[in-house]
XYZ file of C-alpha atoms in Angstrom:
757
model
C 17.200 -107.942 -32.416
C 14.077 -105.789 -32.820
C 10.806 -107.016 -31.278
C 8.082 -108.205 -33.638
C 5.197 -105.833 -34.494
C 2.762 -108.046 -32.559
C 4.916 -107.865 -29.398
C 5.211 -104.061 -29.804
C 1.439 -103.693 -30.104
C 0.894 -105.897 -27.027
C 3.380 -103.856 -24.961
C 1.795 -100.592 -26.083
C -1.678 -101.870 -25.155
C -0.392 -102.979 -21.739
C 1.146 -99.551 -21.087
C -2.112 -97.837 -22.068
C -4.076 -100.170 -19.759
C -1.701 -99.464 -16.848
C -1.934 -95.723 -17.472
C -5.746 -95.837 -17.536
C -5.798 -97.951 -14.359
C -3.514 -95.497 -12.532
C -5.670 -92.608 -13.773
C -8.892 -94.331 -12.686
C -7.432 -95.147 -9.243
C -6.378 -91.503 -8.904
C -9.874 -90.309 -9.821
C -11.536 -92.690 -7.324
C -9.068 -91.667 -4.630
C -9.755 -87.971 -5.294
C -13.525 -88.522 -5.152
C -13.316 -90.472 -1.891
C -10.941 -87.887 -0.403
C -13.295 -85.092 -1.419
C -16.318 -86.857 0.053
C -14.658 -87.754 3.371
C -12.950 -84.389 3.803
C -16.163 -82.528 2.907
C -18.176 -84.541 5.453
C -15.561 -83.921 8.145
C -15.266 -80.210 7.256
C -19.051 -79.749 7.360
C -19.182 -81.515 10.712
C -16.441 -79.240 12.094
C -18.201 -76.205 10.668
C -21.495 -77.278 12.320
C -19.801 -77.606 15.694
C -18.133 -74.204 15.375
C -21.362 -72.590 14.147
C -23.373 -74.106 16.974
C -20.833 -72.909 19.558
C -20.785 -69.376 18.103
C -24.591 -69.343 17.866
C -24.979 -70.365 21.494
C -22.494 -67.706 22.532
C -24.420 -65.055 20.626
C -27.791 -66.245 22.020
C -26.415 -66.080 25.547
C -25.234 -62.506 24.912
C -28.638 -61.439 23.554
C -30.521 -63.310 26.263
C -28.447 -61.682 28.983
C -29.152 -58.240 27.607
C -32.890 -58.941 27.359
C -32.988 -60.433 30.866
C -31.242 -57.324 32.148
C -34.163 -55.105 31.088
C -37.064 -57.563 31.242
C -38.149 -56.770 34.858
C -37.459 -53.017 34.786
C -41.030 -52.017 33.667
C -42.512 -54.056 36.538
C -40.198 -52.290 38.987
C -41.015 -48.840 37.593
C -44.788 -49.514 37.697
C -44.672 -49.435 41.521
C -43.440 -45.851 41.639
C -46.172 -43.659 43.259
C -45.508 -40.634 41.000
C -46.877 -42.516 37.973
C -50.438 -42.320 39.277
C -50.145 -38.552 39.749
C -50.672 -37.974 36.048
C -52.907 -40.959 35.238
C -55.206 -40.826 33.571
C -54.414 -37.104 33.131
C -51.772 -34.854 34.741
C -52.970 -33.036 37.863
C -50.535 -30.204 37.373
C -47.804 -29.266 34.945
C -45.343 -29.486 37.811
C -46.226 -33.177 38.409
C -45.875 -33.838 34.658
C -42.469 -32.121 34.518
C -41.293 -33.958 37.625
C -42.288 -37.335 36.118
C -40.617 -36.581 32.764
C -37.414 -35.678 34.547
C -37.681 -38.837 36.643
C -38.087 -41.044 33.541
C -35.167 -39.267 31.859
C -32.954 -39.905 34.880
C -34.005 -43.528 35.123
C -33.431 -44.024 31.410
C -29.890 -42.677 31.673
C -29.133 -44.880 34.684
C -30.366 -48.145 33.198
C -28.923 -47.393 29.736
C -32.170 -47.912 27.848
C -33.050 -46.302 24.529
C -36.354 -44.758 25.747
C -38.693 -45.034 28.748
C -42.258 -43.691 28.567
C -45.709 -43.904 30.245
C -49.056 -44.348 28.453
C -52.571 -44.006 29.881
C -55.214 -46.636 29.439
C -56.152 -45.315 25.960
C -52.540 -45.681 24.693
C -51.736 -41.960 24.789
C -48.178 -41.199 25.904
C -48.329 -38.801 28.850
C -44.664 -38.843 30.016
C -41.383 -39.894 28.351
C -37.641 -39.779 28.914
C -37.233 -37.961 25.571
C -39.718 -35.225 26.563
C -37.201 -32.512 25.741
C -36.299 -33.787 22.274
C -37.793 -32.717 18.972
C -39.213 -36.170 18.343
C -40.695 -36.754 21.769
C -43.092 -39.653 22.332
C -45.432 -37.426 24.420
C -48.750 -37.146 22.698
C -48.180 -40.231 20.584
C -50.734 -43.043 20.704
C -49.314 -46.565 20.530
C -52.394 -48.502 21.480
C -52.012 -50.615 18.336
C -48.725 -52.108 19.517
C -48.966 -55.680 20.858
C -46.869 -54.809 23.907
C -49.535 -52.234 24.942
C -52.371 -54.663 24.343
C -50.696 -57.336 26.480
C -49.994 -54.896 29.336
C -53.547 -53.402 29.348
C -54.792 -56.980 29.585
C -52.854 -57.259 32.852
C -49.693 -59.060 31.791
C -46.126 -58.259 30.895
C -45.516 -57.512 27.221
C -42.518 -57.704 24.930
C -42.174 -56.841 21.252
C -39.611 -55.925 18.587
C -40.475 -53.266 16.043
C -39.297 -50.217 14.110
C -40.265 -47.044 15.978
C -43.014 -45.030 14.269
C -41.620 -41.789 15.714
C -37.861 -42.411 15.924
C -37.714 -44.898 13.015
C -35.112 -46.764 15.056
C -35.154 -50.481 15.753
C -35.866 -51.440 19.326
C -37.115 -54.129 21.658
C -40.006 -53.058 23.922
C -40.773 -54.352 27.472
C -44.098 -53.232 29.018
C -45.958 -53.694 32.302
C -49.370 -52.408 33.581
C -49.640 -49.599 36.177
C -52.389 -50.482 38.697
C -54.673 -48.083 40.579
C -56.706 -50.023 43.179
C -56.536 -53.299 41.221
C -57.420 -51.584 37.972
C -55.039 -50.933 35.077
C -54.567 -47.176 34.887
C -51.731 -47.136 32.335
C -48.693 -48.905 30.863
C -45.002 -48.255 31.508
C -42.628 -49.160 28.575
C -38.840 -49.564 28.376
C -37.270 -49.617 24.844
C -33.770 -51.016 24.432
C -31.406 -50.920 21.429
C -29.902 -54.193 20.147
C -27.689 -52.598 17.469
C -24.538 -53.027 19.533
C -25.100 -56.798 19.466
C -24.608 -56.894 15.670
C -21.889 -54.211 15.632
C -19.617 -56.247 17.899
C -19.681 -59.271 15.588
C -16.654 -59.100 13.243
C -16.138 -62.615 11.842
C -15.973 -62.197 8.004
C -16.963 -65.843 7.424
C -20.080 -65.729 9.642
C -23.217 -63.624 9.553
C -25.859 -63.187 12.319
C -29.586 -62.900 11.642
C -32.348 -62.251 14.194
C -35.855 -62.834 12.845
C -39.389 -62.752 14.182
C -42.006 -65.460 13.844
C -42.627 -64.282 10.238
C -38.931 -64.814 9.379
C -38.447 -61.054 8.914
C -34.806 -60.099 9.519
C -34.518 -57.075 11.823
C -30.950 -57.618 13.128
C -28.144 -58.615 10.748
C -24.417 -58.172 10.302
C -25.222 -57.558 6.646
C -26.888 -54.108 6.292
C -28.425 -55.063 2.935
C -30.251 -58.043 4.545
C -32.162 -55.968 7.123
C -35.952 -56.035 6.776
C -35.809 -58.898 4.287
C -37.240 -62.359 4.886
C -35.633 -65.750 5.063
C -38.654 -67.299 3.370
C -41.158 -65.642 1.019
C -44.303 -64.288 2.754
C -47.749 -64.886 1.393
C -49.694 -61.756 0.262
C -51.950 -62.025 3.374
C -48.954 -62.155 5.735
C -47.330 -59.237 3.942
C -50.489 -57.102 4.363
C -50.788 -58.111 8.029
C -47.171 -57.188 8.834
C -47.391 -53.961 6.818
C -50.628 -52.926 8.548
C -49.042 -53.461 11.956
C -46.430 -50.795 11.085
C -43.898 -53.075 12.735
C -41.280 -52.463 10.032
C -42.501 -49.207 8.570
C -42.645 -49.018 4.758
C -39.878 -51.576 4.095
C -40.957 -53.911 1.221
C -39.986 -57.168 3.049
C -38.325 -58.762 -0.009
C -37.115 -62.351 0.540
C -33.437 -63.234 0.270
C -32.378 -64.777 -3.056
C -32.130 -68.357 -1.779
C -31.801 -70.553 -4.862
C -31.355 -73.918 -3.078
C -31.923 -75.475 0.357
C -30.552 -78.769 1.655
C -31.599 -79.859 5.182
C -28.760 -81.360 7.212
C -30.160 -81.671 10.775
C -33.271 -80.555 12.634
C -32.179 -76.915 12.873
C -29.405 -76.852 10.246
C -29.533 -76.592 6.486
C -27.280 -75.716 3.587
C -28.482 -72.818 1.447
C -27.271 -71.161 -1.730
C -27.635 -67.380 -1.949
C -27.532 -65.349 -5.141
C -25.079 -62.473 -4.786
C -26.107 -58.879 -5.309
C -24.063 -57.720 -8.397
C -23.749 -54.213 -6.953
C -22.097 -55.614 -3.796
C -19.921 -58.259 -5.447
C -16.184 -57.402 -5.240
C -14.426 -56.751 -8.552
C -12.753 -59.885 -9.920
C -15.124 -62.277 -8.089
C -16.626 -64.255 -10.948
C -18.934 -66.366 -8.734
C -22.574 -65.245 -8.624
C -23.675 -67.599 -5.819
C -22.429 -68.307 -2.289
C -23.063 -71.415 -0.184
C -23.790 -71.069 3.539
C -24.440 -73.344 6.494
C -27.626 -71.964 8.166
C -28.264 -72.871 11.831
C -31.300 -71.457 13.695
C -32.343 -71.439 17.384
C -35.174 -69.673 19.251
C -34.733 -67.117 22.005
C -36.685 -68.263 25.036
C -39.856 -66.274 25.864
C -39.175 -63.643 23.165
C -40.760 -64.975 19.982
C -37.440 -64.313 18.218
C -35.209 -66.656 16.241
C -31.448 -66.302 15.958
C -29.766 -67.683 12.812
C -26.107 -67.929 11.964
C -24.814 -68.268 8.410
C -21.313 -69.725 8.057
C -19.615 -69.508 4.657
C -18.862 -72.842 3.004
C -15.570 -71.429 1.673
C -13.853 -73.000 4.672
C -15.253 -76.387 3.668
C -14.108 -75.928 0.070
C -10.636 -74.880 1.204
C -10.303 -77.907 3.490
C -11.496 -80.200 0.700
C -8.988 -78.711 -1.750
C -6.187 -78.924 0.821
C -6.979 -82.568 1.555
C -7.158 -83.400 -2.156
C -3.843 -81.674 -2.812
C -2.175 -83.546 0.049
C -3.543 -86.909 -1.083
C -2.617 -86.153 -4.695
C 0.914 -85.237 -3.610
C 1.268 -88.481 -1.637
C -0.197 -90.491 -4.526
C 2.132 -88.903 -7.062
C 5.106 -89.346 -4.732
C 4.289 -93.054 -4.416
C 3.933 -93.323 -8.189
C 7.282 -91.615 -8.690
C 8.895 -93.923 -6.129
C 7.463 -96.945 -7.927
C 8.654 -95.553 -11.267
C 12.148 -94.900 -9.873
C 12.376 -98.465 -8.523
C 11.071 -99.824 -11.814
C 13.552 -97.727 -13.815
C 16.433 -98.865 -11.617
C 15.378 -102.472 -12.125
C 15.103 -101.993 -15.882
C 18.480 -100.217 -15.987
C 20.064 -103.153 -14.206
C 18.536 -105.571 -16.712
C 19.596 -103.353 -19.605
C 23.124 -103.138 -18.224
C 23.342 -106.915 -18.137
C 21.917 -107.165 -21.648
C 24.303 -104.432 -22.810
C 27.318 -106.299 -21.442
C 26.177 -109.464 -23.198
C 25.617 -107.587 -26.448
C 29.000 -105.846 -26.136
C 30.768 -109.147 -25.685
C 28.955 -110.646 -28.639
C 29.506 -107.527 -30.735
C 33.229 -107.584 -29.881
C 33.497 -111.162 -31.101
C 31.552 -110.310 -34.258
C 33.676 -107.194 -34.792
C 36.888 -109.154 -34.488
C 35.600 -111.706 -36.970
C 34.428 -108.948 -39.334
C 37.751 -107.098 -39.082
C 39.611 -110.331 -39.735
C 37.469 -110.932 -42.818
C 38.031 -107.366 -44.038
C 41.776 -107.628 -43.549
C 41.920 -110.976 -45.316
C 39.847 -109.802 -48.306
C 41.025 -106.203 -48.708
C 42.719 -105.160 -51.983
C 45.607 -103.603 -50.052
C 48.482 -105.579 -48.682
C 48.850 -105.337 -44.907
C 52.015 -106.179 -42.964
C 52.370 -105.847 -39.195
C 55.845 -105.319 -37.679
C 56.851 -105.588 -34.051
C 58.904 -102.996 -32.209
C 62.189 -104.423 -33.550
C 60.967 -104.244 -37.174
C 60.412 -107.984 -37.835
C 57.303 -109.252 -39.605
C 54.485 -110.285 -37.269
C 51.632 -110.776 -39.793
C 50.889 -110.613 -43.539
C 47.380 -110.720 -45.019
C 46.589 -112.856 -48.113
C 46.787 -109.836 -50.442
C 50.353 -109.128 -49.301
C 51.252 -112.812 -49.868
C 49.992 -112.534 -53.473
C 51.826 -109.234 -54.094
C 55.228 -110.451 -52.886
C 54.825 -114.157 -53.766
C 55.741 -115.197 -50.244
C 53.736 -116.763 -47.420
C 53.172 -115.118 -44.062
C 54.583 -118.166 -42.316
C 57.863 -117.943 -44.195
C 58.225 -114.216 -43.427
C 57.209 -114.281 -39.763
C 60.151 -113.120 -37.600
C 62.193 -111.823 -40.581
C 63.106 -108.258 -41.628
C 61.804 -106.446 -44.721
C 64.890 -106.955 -46.904
C 63.370 -109.645 -49.236
C 60.242 -107.493 -49.851
C 61.428 -103.991 -50.838
C 64.158 -102.272 -52.785
C 67.115 -100.616 -51.086
C 65.538 -97.146 -51.152
C 62.246 -98.410 -49.703
C 64.033 -100.261 -46.909
C 65.899 -97.088 -45.907
C 62.584 -95.160 -45.658
C 60.990 -97.890 -43.539
C 63.923 -98.231 -41.152
C 64.226 -94.467 -40.714
C 60.522 -94.304 -39.668
C 60.831 -97.337 -37.353
C 63.955 -96.079 -35.600
C 62.501 -92.611 -34.789
C 62.032 -92.166 -31.043
C 58.679 -90.358 -31.021
C 55.157 -90.825 -29.805
C 53.744 -89.032 -32.855
C 51.039 -91.159 -34.525
C 51.356 -89.370 -37.911
C 51.542 -91.750 -40.842
C 54.153 -91.707 -43.611
C 52.983 -92.260 -47.185
C 55.415 -92.592 -50.072
C 55.901 -94.327 -53.378
C 58.448 -97.161 -53.284
C 59.701 -100.132 -55.201
C 58.597 -103.633 -54.128
C 60.124 -107.020 -55.095
C 57.780 -109.648 -56.441
C 58.289 -113.000 -58.161
C 61.869 -113.543 -59.265
C 62.824 -110.294 -57.496
C 61.091 -108.304 -60.213
C 60.535 -104.715 -59.018
C 57.083 -103.047 -59.328
C 55.804 -99.666 -58.001
C 53.705 -99.535 -54.839
C 52.219 -96.849 -52.581
C 53.555 -97.532 -49.096
C 51.913 -96.161 -45.913
C 53.615 -96.724 -42.515
C 51.847 -95.977 -39.242
C 52.299 -96.611 -35.534
C 49.734 -98.305 -33.283
C 49.502 -99.739 -29.798
C 47.781 -103.041 -29.007
C 47.490 -104.057 -25.339
C 50.403 -101.730 -24.494
C 52.652 -103.203 -27.215
C 54.146 -100.872 -29.868
C 53.527 -102.128 -33.419
C 53.913 -100.786 -36.968
C 51.382 -101.240 -39.777
C 52.460 -101.208 -43.439
C 49.770 -100.707 -46.067
C 50.836 -101.542 -49.649
C 48.869 -100.666 -52.822
C 50.063 -101.903 -56.203
C 50.115 -98.789 -58.438
C 51.448 -100.359 -61.619
C 48.254 -99.655 -63.554
C 48.028 -96.118 -62.109
C 51.553 -95.372 -63.319
C 50.599 -96.562 -66.790
C 47.518 -94.300 -66.694
C 49.602 -91.341 -65.514
C 52.031 -91.829 -68.397
C 49.174 -91.964 -70.868
C 47.687 -88.848 -69.259
C 50.972 -86.959 -69.583
C 51.200 -87.884 -73.227
C 47.613 -86.767 -73.813
C 48.220 -83.515 -71.903
C 51.240 -82.646 -74.040
C 49.243 -83.293 -77.207
C 46.366 -81.196 -75.869
C 48.673 -78.305 -74.954
C 50.035 -78.294 -78.498
C 46.516 -78.199 -79.935
C 45.539 -75.434 -77.524
C 48.508 -73.315 -78.605
C 47.544 -73.745 -82.247
C 43.901 -72.913 -81.492
C 44.924 -69.911 -79.402
C 46.744 -68.416 -82.370
C 43.591 -68.742 -84.475
C 41.471 -67.190 -81.713
C 43.879 -64.239 -81.345
C 43.661 -63.529 -85.035
C 39.866 -63.868 -85.016
C 39.601 -61.619 -81.957
C 41.725 -58.949 -83.670
C 39.392 -59.009 -86.658
C 36.359 -58.741 -84.371
C 37.882 -55.745 -82.557
C 38.528 -54.057 -85.884
C 34.965 -54.764 -87.032
C 33.535 -53.458 -83.733
C 35.595 -50.272 -84.076
C 34.305 -49.796 -87.581
C 30.769 -50.504 -86.392
C 31.110 -47.957 -83.541
C 32.452 -45.365 -85.943
C 29.585 -46.081 -88.316
C 27.102 -45.745 -85.442
C 28.643 -42.422 -84.372
C 28.484 -41.203 -87.947
C 24.819 -42.220 -88.118
C 24.148 -40.374 -84.838
C 25.935 -37.308 -86.163
C 24.015 -37.590 -89.434
C 20.762 -37.815 -87.487
C 21.728 -34.717 -85.545
C 22.447 -32.824 -88.747
C 19.162 -34.073 -90.172
C 17.368 -32.666 -87.155
C 19.258 -29.418 -87.586
C 18.132 -29.339 -91.200
C 14.536 -29.859 -90.094
C 14.995 -27.027 -87.590
C 16.520 -24.614 -90.122
C 13.192 -22.980 -90.957
C 12.556 -22.129 -87.314
C 16.140 -20.936 -86.841
C 15.878 -18.681 -89.899
C 12.669 -17.216 -88.492
C 14.309 -16.615 -85.131
C 17.391 -14.964 -86.689
C 15.510 -12.850 -89.256
C 13.808 -10.813 -86.559
C 17.021 -9.669 -84.779
C 18.799 -9.146 -88.134
C 15.991 -6.854 -89.321
C 16.074 -4.987 -86.032
C 19.884 -4.641 -86.249
C 19.520 -3.161 -89.765
C 16.930 -0.644 -88.532
C 18.965 0.334 -85.455
C 22.095 0.786 -87.644
C 20.256 3.035 -90.127
C 18.770 5.046 -87.271
C 22.167 5.366 -85.580
C 23.700 6.682 -88.832
C 20.900 9.246 -89.193
C 21.198 10.388 -85.584
C 24.994 10.544 -85.916
C 24.612 13.025 -88.758
C 22.421 15.102 -86.467
C 24.990 14.890 -83.657
C 22.474 13.137 -81.342
C 25.146 10.934 -79.797
C 23.061 9.773 -76.831
C 20.423 8.295 -79.157
C 23.207 6.749 -81.263
C 24.616 5.103 -78.103
C 21.222 3.648 -77.223
C 20.817 2.187 -80.737
C 24.276 0.626 -80.554
C 23.416 -0.938 -77.149
C 20.264 -2.421 -78.648
C 22.341 -3.835 -81.509
C 24.707 -5.424 -78.946
C 21.772 -7.023 -77.090
C 20.401 -8.431 -80.350
C 23.750 -9.999 -81.219
C 23.869 -11.665 -77.792
C 20.402 -13.067 -78.437
C 21.540 -14.481 -81.803
C 24.580 -16.055 -80.141
C 22.331 -17.765 -77.558
C 20.177 -19.131 -80.404
C 23.173 -20.465 -82.341
C 25.240 -21.825 -79.342
C 22.904 -24.792 -78.446
C 22.918 -25.754 -82.130
C 26.723 -25.822 -82.107
C 26.730 -27.914 -78.925
C 24.071 -30.235 -80.334
C 25.866 -30.725 -83.655
C 29.324 -31.525 -82.224
C 30.403 -35.118 -81.605
C 30.051 -36.688 -78.156
C 32.936 -37.647 -75.888
C 31.292 -41.033 -75.102
C 31.861 -40.396 -71.372
C 29.212 -41.668 -68.923
C 28.790 -39.202 -66.065
C 26.032 -37.769 -63.833
C 23.590 -35.757 -65.941
C 20.716 -33.643 -64.632
C 17.332 -33.864 -66.334
C 17.309 -30.078 -66.181
C 20.379 -30.000 -68.471
C 18.639 -32.318 -70.921
C 15.472 -30.229 -70.799
C 17.342 -26.962 -71.409
C 19.382 -28.405 -74.278
C 16.427 -30.048 -75.995
C 14.086 -27.060 -75.604
C 16.721 -24.618 -76.863
C 16.959 -26.685 -80.058
C 13.278 -27.414 -80.561
C 11.348 -24.574 -78.942
C 10.864 -22.892 -82.326
C 9.244 -25.970 -83.825
C 7.069 -26.539 -80.757
C 5.893 -22.930 -80.931
C 5.240 -23.199 -84.652
C 3.327 -26.466 -84.301
C 1.544 -25.165 -81.153
C 2.644 -28.205 -79.130
C 2.644 -28.025 -75.314
C 5.523 -29.910 -73.600
C 5.257 -30.556 -69.845
C 8.357 -31.558 -67.861
C 8.442 -32.878 -64.255
C 8.607 -30.500 -61.322
C 12.030 -30.046 -59.679
C 13.901 -31.484 -62.685
C 17.133 -30.258 -61.108
C 16.860 -33.043 -58.470
C 16.659 -35.856 -61.074
C 20.125 -37.178 -62.023
C 21.038 -40.156 -64.218
C 24.244 -41.759 -65.503
C 24.687 -40.977 -69.229
C 26.514 -38.936 -71.856
C 24.739 -35.576 -71.956
C 25.019 -34.864 -75.702
C 23.961 -38.343 -76.779
C 21.108 -38.362 -74.247
C 19.960 -34.995 -75.652
C 19.942 -36.593 -79.129
C 17.709 -39.411 -77.781
C 15.203 -36.968 -76.277
C 15.277 -34.758 -79.400
C 14.425 -37.867 -81.415
C 11.653 -38.957 -78.990
C 10.112 -35.455 -78.809
C 10.354 -35.044 -82.609
C 8.498 -38.354 -83.088
C 5.914 -37.286 -80.501
C 5.460 -33.891 -82.188
C 4.924 -35.586 -85.544
C 2.489 -38.056 -83.922
C 0.223 -35.311 -82.496
C 0.045 -33.418 -85.793
C -3.583 -32.828 -86.610
C -4.737 -33.426 -83.009
C -6.709 -30.840 -81.052
C -4.799 -29.756 -77.939
C -1.378 -31.192 -78.859
C 0.387 -32.299 -75.708
C 3.617 -34.109 -74.838
C 4.137 -35.128 -71.189
C 7.531 -36.060 -69.706
C 7.406 -37.843 -66.298
C 10.166 -39.294 -64.081
C 10.091 -41.887 -61.269
C 12.784 -43.557 -59.137
C 12.482 -47.379 -59.144
C 15.023 -49.535 -57.244
C 18.199 -47.643 -58.175
C 16.992 -46.703 -61.643
C 15.231 -43.607 -62.971
C 12.354 -44.271 -65.364
C 11.572 -41.324 -67.675
C 8.330 -41.622 -69.690
C 7.610 -39.559 -72.822
C 3.908 -39.725 -73.640
C 1.864 -37.985 -76.373
C -1.859 -37.773 -77.059
C -1.537 -38.958 -80.629
C -3.050 -42.083 -82.247
C -0.410 -44.411 -80.757
C 2.068 -46.849 -82.363
C 0.820 -49.246 -85.001
C 3.338 -52.060 -84.413
C 5.129 -51.500 -81.035
C 7.190 -54.663 -81.439
C 8.756 -53.404 -84.724
C 9.476 -49.734 -84.032
C 13.099 -50.464 -83.069
C 13.836 -52.367 -86.310
C 16.263 -50.451 -88.567
C 14.604 -48.746 -91.542
C 11.114 -49.506 -90.259
C 9.014 -46.322 -90.362
C 5.384 -45.312 -90.612
C 6.160 -41.669 -91.480
C 5.486 -40.099 -94.836
C 8.292 -39.656 -97.362
C 10.807 -37.024 -96.333
C 10.069 -37.245 -92.553
C 12.455 -40.090 -91.679
C 14.178 -43.274 -92.837
C 13.587 -45.434 -89.716
C 16.993 -45.169 -88.010
C 16.211 -42.686 -85.230
C 14.638 -45.112 -82.738
C 17.113 -48.016 -83.337
C 20.034 -45.574 -82.825
C 18.340 -44.161 -79.717
C 17.896 -47.670 -78.319
C 21.565 -48.486 -78.882
C 22.556 -45.202 -77.188
C 20.432 -45.957 -74.101
C 21.761 -49.542 -73.932
C 25.330 -48.156 -74.047
C 24.384 -46.303 -70.823
C 23.375 -49.689 -69.277
C 19.726 -48.762 -69.561
C 16.814 -49.737 -71.775
C 14.310 -48.058 -74.111
C 10.803 -49.505 -74.537
C 7.522 -48.381 -76.110
C 3.868 -49.173 -75.554
C 0.430 -47.753 -76.314
C -0.989 -46.079 -73.219
C -4.384 -47.259 -71.889
C -5.730 -43.686 -72.126
C -4.473 -43.216 -75.709
C -1.235 -42.182 -77.368
C 2.245 -43.685 -77.397
C 4.507 -43.889 -74.322
C 8.299 -44.339 -74.562
C 10.117 -45.506 -71.402
C 13.775 -44.523 -70.877
C 15.255 -46.468 -67.943
C 18.730 -45.316 -66.745
C 20.872 -45.857 -63.605
C 20.262 -43.170 -60.995
C 23.097 -40.812 -59.961
C 22.960 -39.525 -56.389
C 23.259 -35.744 -55.828
C 24.789 -34.827 -52.463
C 23.904 -31.761 -50.415
C 27.291 -30.175 -51.054
C 26.587 -30.046 -54.743
C 29.019 -32.840 -55.603
C 27.694 -35.798 -57.528
C 28.025 -39.339 -56.203
C 27.635 -41.762 -59.117
C 26.559 -45.366 -59.105
C 29.080 -48.025 -60.119
C 28.095 -49.304 -63.541
C 29.992 -52.370 -64.667
C 31.057 -52.450 -68.291
């Protein structure tokens, strides 16, 4: 039983609601997972960043502390005062330079040098180098100002002479409680940034103006963490602390404070430094900053937030996997539960359907038009349906347990017992016509089918009986009607044979008449050509007469060589006359009516040999296709020549009186057929739809009777082609001859197309 539409709609709505609820729960779970995992990942990243930052600060602080007290120690050396404020001798100056060079090598500093009270460098460890500090005045540097004032100085800057970054420690040199000069030690901090190789972390060291002078990113050096005001930019630039560097701020597009010294920033990437395939233009960092004690420097560490994003994605994937696994487990349990319910319902439906099927089968058996009898293994009647009771006039109760003898004739009983007694497991049925016994033992014909079957392991036989009395009557009537029809067909066949013989005779006469008309048309064309032929023959005949007279005269003079030449000329002229007459003989003879491969070149040569005199007389130009020897069609050559003679004659008559008389023959291969077009530049056809009607003509009296084109059309159709006509768009008439194409092979043999008759 199908559920009602209202119940179906309710179930569908419930499924949609459950799906949306599961989807919403999944979305909430993903959001919560993302938030919690992001918070935890950021916290872990802060702890790692802080630990790495402290480690880096300790490294830098240790290096600075290592050199911080060296200027104070060097200021006590007595040789310093030997050249302050000015060198006593060049020997003292050289000795001090060598001393500072030795000290500088021992302590591993970048440079060590001595300045007088005015800031002029009087001795330096790099005294022998091209860019020596000696002679340079650095009184503008803060570390000099602090030392001249009597205190220790420290400062980071870009060297004005070396253009190298360095950190400067200074201390005053006293002479009787007065400052006579300043000793300076410059150290290099580059190795601090070179040793840092974590790809997810970057180190920045900035001054109080947030100018970056140490960085693991070369492109960030001498840029600022925060934009400087114009006044601060001028002040820093005037101090020459960072040379001519423009001090451009980093492209920080967003800042989010997290703790007192930690914030999240978003940096715009430099397109020129972005790896290929990286579509992101921004990068998030965790920025943590601490100050270096007693240096005026700040150390910042930038940790990439990619780690946070990866941890968030990993957590979300894990939670999603667990969530989906739980959903699948719930679905599996639900499906198993539903399958169990469906199995129970299926068993109930099967039981009910079996009962209904048995009842339906019983009803079918009881109401079928065929008689059904069931026999047990021994051949006794087990069951008869009501139809069988009516056929035999006996009840099933009276026949139960009896044999078939009261129901069938002797011959039918033999067939049944032979089938029953066969020891075989074959389930093939046996169908035969037999005689059955009805009321008063009256025999009637039936169609009897016997088959084996097994019910609950018991072997049974099923007899199906159809009363075919009416069918036998119909068959007898059909036989009688068939015999009568065969007699009528024989009589009609005689009439058709006689009629067919008459038609064959008429067709033969018609074909002969058509051939006679074609031959008559040929002779008519020959008659029209007689004037040209006479003109062509008169010239060689006159020449022959002259050569003969000359030969006779020369013979009388015994000039035999000249006589021989005249006779040779006469022979050549007779050959020429034979060539003129031969095509006319070929054209005039009857065709063999044999369809074979024909070259368009053969047609052209035959037609032009017959008509060239008329074309020359009428001054008509005929153009044939190039390479006509490659165009082959299936036709009878002589009859096809007659068609083209007729078409070219009509075209020549059509262009009479035109200036520049032209006839153009073109050929084209189209899907197994060759289309040959004959076009003139005459006035065109007046009635194209009537030109193929017999005896229809537009020519003047004496030029034709209107049979040429109809005969030509019949000839082309006999070649399984077609002939059509139309008026060309550019003027003149165009006849189309369409014939089957014959294939010419490279060996010279001709492969023809099969043309069904």
